[in-house]
Amino acid sequence: MRELLGGKGANVAEMTRVLGEERVPAGFTITTEACVAYMRAERSEPDGMYEEVAEALSRLEHKAGKKLGDPDDPLLVSVRSGARESMPGMMDTVLNLGMNDQSVEGLAKQTDNERFAWDSYRRFVQMFGNVCRGVSGESIERAIKEQKSSAGVEDDTDLSVDDLKALTDTFKELYRDKTDKDFPQEPMEQLRQAIRAVFDSWLGERAIEYRRQNRIPDEWGTAVNVQQMVFGNKGDDSGSGVAFSRNEVTGEPEPSGDFLVNAQGEDVVSGVRTPKDIAELKDVMPEAHAALMDILAKLEGHYEDMQDTEFTVESGQLFMLQTRNAKRPAQAAVRFAVDAVEEDLLSREQAIATIDADRLDALLHPTFDPDADYAVLARGVAASPGAARGEIVFSAQDAVSASEEGRDVILVRPFTEADDVAGFYAAKGVLTSEGGKASHAALVARGMGLPCVSGASELVIDVASGTVSADGTSLAAGDLIAIDGTAGIVTLDEVELVDPEVNEHFETVLGWCDELRRLGVRANADTTEDARKAREFGAEGIGLCRTEHMFSVDDRAQKMRAMIMAESEDERRSTLDELLPLQQGDFEGLFEEMRGLPVTIRLLDPPLHEFLPDGEEVAQKVERARIEQSDDLEELERTLARIHSLAETNPMLGTRGVRLAILAPEVYEMQVRAVLRAAKAVTERSGDAPTVEIMIPLVTYEKELELMRALVERVAEEELDGDGVELRVGTMIELPRACFVADRIAEHADFFSFGTNDLTQTALGFSRDDVEAGFLNRYMEEKIVGRSPFETIDKPGVGWLVRLAAWVGRERKPELKLGICGEHGGDPDSVVFFHIAGLDYVSCSPFRVPIARVAAAQAAVAHGPGELAAAAQAAIEAGQAAQEALGDEDPGANGGSG
Ligand code: PEP
Ligand code: MG
């Protein structure tokens, strides 16, 4: 019931069923629906909500045998958020609610523990003021520090009863300064304010930002959980902690986590005190430790997934406060999947479904070069894997402004808090001197796949003076630093970051995925290095080689320019002759790397003026040459005239792709000749012929492809003589008209590859170069679109065009091969869509290849062939209806050759 109760509420209820009432503190949940109603009514609670809260509270009081606010033996509660999907650290929590000036005395008497009672009260006043009324965290920290120094103690736990009383008074003053009111003594009033604060925290900036980054809908709202408090701060046989059923960083099968003796949960997460490893719980509270280990195994079996739990030990008795499926970095996700299958906990299909394909990116991120020699400045906790290098910044704000200037930065803080999250998005990595694996910094960084070293305690980080020092070295903002979150290392040396190799567990998972998936996975690669990387990552060929990239490198750019400047066909042909062997060399490299696999070469696509220098610059040079009466004047004027003659108002919709080849076929002719000669040469050398696929871009009329196919076949006849090179000719489908007349185009094509970048641009009328930095952000804020359509396929619009073209193309030519090579080929959500649409393969950048392999398998598991057939049937019926509506008539002259 997580939609209604939120993850925490649903899991606490479920956990009570699984573990028994004695293990989980009793409570009740205010539903997400109530929060939605509150938001809709512009922050006003739905009618009757507090009456229901009062009823639920009285049931809880009955069960607990205590009453909220009872001056002799008060019930205390925690008030905590809990959304449908967990948003760690993004929303508010109030603990120890129900305390006031009387009940603190009652609690002291009842528990015979005055220190505990006052510690709980000061915590409550502190947290309530901060969360519900915005008393600043800094002023609170300052007050605690001052109290400790005047008492002459180092740790919070050494503060005496009198110190705690004084601190409570200080917090009350801070509250009064902030609100002009006295701290509320009436427990129902406290509860109302806390519930409201949790609702409001759903609408807070950091929660909104987190949802935007994690694509969580704003409309969901949060539930509020009111639960009887159990106390980890009751003395040395009490404590609080977090525990994972397996190592949350590596995925290794031993439970892991942190705890603190004589502490409440927020002490562990805040990173203010450095917690102990969960294994040490065995020494201090052996019974609680044994019970916890048992429970972790039970919960994992029940949820069939790795668990992330919170617990409290009160006077030796273990209570479980929450459990959820653990968010984990890619390496832990992969390790868990493999182990879970080996342990018979999950089937392969189930195990693959537990992996977030998008996050696998982190496994493919750089690490320190294992052979590099570097001096370790400090060691800390390996909190989130991956390595990063950048300039030191000490605040989220500095991180944001540096990243806007394009500088790489590492966010360095003693510990982080919710307000620092904007800095996480801007930084390449995070480094803290305090806190463990469950600290805020670690949790948030892991969730984002951002490298993080936490608790590097040798570092003295002084944010106020903007310095960090260790081992006699003092550093300031702007100094370079490198961190390795996989090993927990900090260094000042310029360590080489190396691209990772696919690890053994990942290989196993990928092997399973390859068995399960139906979609092929190829790579977009233009260079030998790309092709090599792609093959290493498991690409089954190249789905797109953008040949224009080969013309941008130095020696070619010059020749390319000469070719464009040519005024006659003869002149153009002679420069093309010079380019041919260079192109041939490029293709040979690709074919060598991709031996035995298909390689799709796309002929020249962009408008020609992209190869010419900037018009303004040349105009200025012309001016200067005129004044100086330079010899270059004539040449410069010629260039300028050519630039002007090639200039177009909308070049992306202008003379590019196949249109260019209709005007100057000799360019494509050269390219085809180079491709075929390269294929022949590689076949002769290695005996292993590549499958060559020549692809024509930007086709919209079938006649365009017919002419180009004839050109390719003519050159093939001249160049090939039964030497085993298999040649296919196909086209990009990247314009709406091409989708509508895909049956006609299919007549001349062996394959289609959907160019969903241009198809999105032209179907939506959105400039692919501008809108993401332009109005699209506002569109996302206004929820007109969820994610950028250039990142994930617009299923109802562009996706429909893909399905239509796939259907009509295949109807005319059942053996037609269908692929996609736009950016969407590496987006897991889009990959699922392409699977359902019945495509044969996706092609994406080399680093996305493993991700696409996993996503394709997940698609096959979630949407078996049955669903595929149904989707295809629906497409066929829609297509038939469309055709009936149009009749058989030729649409006329605009329909091309008909
Ligand atoms: C596309 O348009 O989707 C495509 C793959 O080609 P390019 O990005 O080179 O235009
Ligand atoms: Mg394109």
PDB file of C-alpha atoms in Angstrom, residues 28 38 51 56 64 153 223 243 258 405 439 455 463 480 548 621 691 731 785 839 858:
ATOM      1  CA  PHE A  28      -0.331   5.279  12.675  1.00  0.00           C
ATOM      2  CA  TYR A  38      -3.499  19.782   1.776  1.00  0.00           C
ATOM      3  CA  GLU A  51     -10.329  14.380  14.398  1.00  0.00           C
ATOM      4  CA  ALA A  56      -5.755   7.165  16.017  1.00  0.00           C
ATOM      5  CA  ALA A  64       1.067   2.018  24.806  1.00  0.00           C
ATOM      6  CA  VAL A 153      33.606  18.573  27.704  1.00  0.00           C
ATOM      7  CA  ALA A 223       2.528  10.392   4.149  1.00  0.00           C
ATOM      8  CA  ALA A 243      21.907  -1.628   9.095  1.00  0.00           C
ATOM      9  CA  ASP A 258      26.797   2.008  11.653  1.00  0.00           C
ATOM     10  CA  GLU A 405      31.841  28.416 -15.368  1.00  0.00           C
ATOM     11  CA  SER A 439      26.061   9.940   6.727  1.00  0.00           C
ATOM     12  CA  GLY A 455      34.827  10.635   7.445  1.00  0.00           C
ATOM     13  CA  VAL A 463      34.853  26.358   6.298  1.00  0.00           C
ATOM     14  CA  LEU A 480      43.337  20.732  -6.907  1.00  0.00           C
ATOM     15  CA  GLU A 548      31.390  13.843 -41.095  1.00  0.00           C
ATOM     16  CA  LYS A 621      39.903  39.348 -42.395  1.00  0.00           C
ATOM     17  CA  THR A 691      28.988  -6.740 -43.297  1.00  0.00           C
ATOM     18  CA  THR A 731      18.252   4.770 -44.769  1.00  0.00           C
ATOM     19  CA  VAL A 785       6.805  17.571 -20.402  1.00  0.00           C
ATOM     20  CA  LEU A 839      12.661  -3.020 -33.518  1.00  0.00           C
ATOM     21  CA  GLN A 858      14.571  -6.007 -18.513  1.00  0.00           C
TER      22      GLN A 858
END
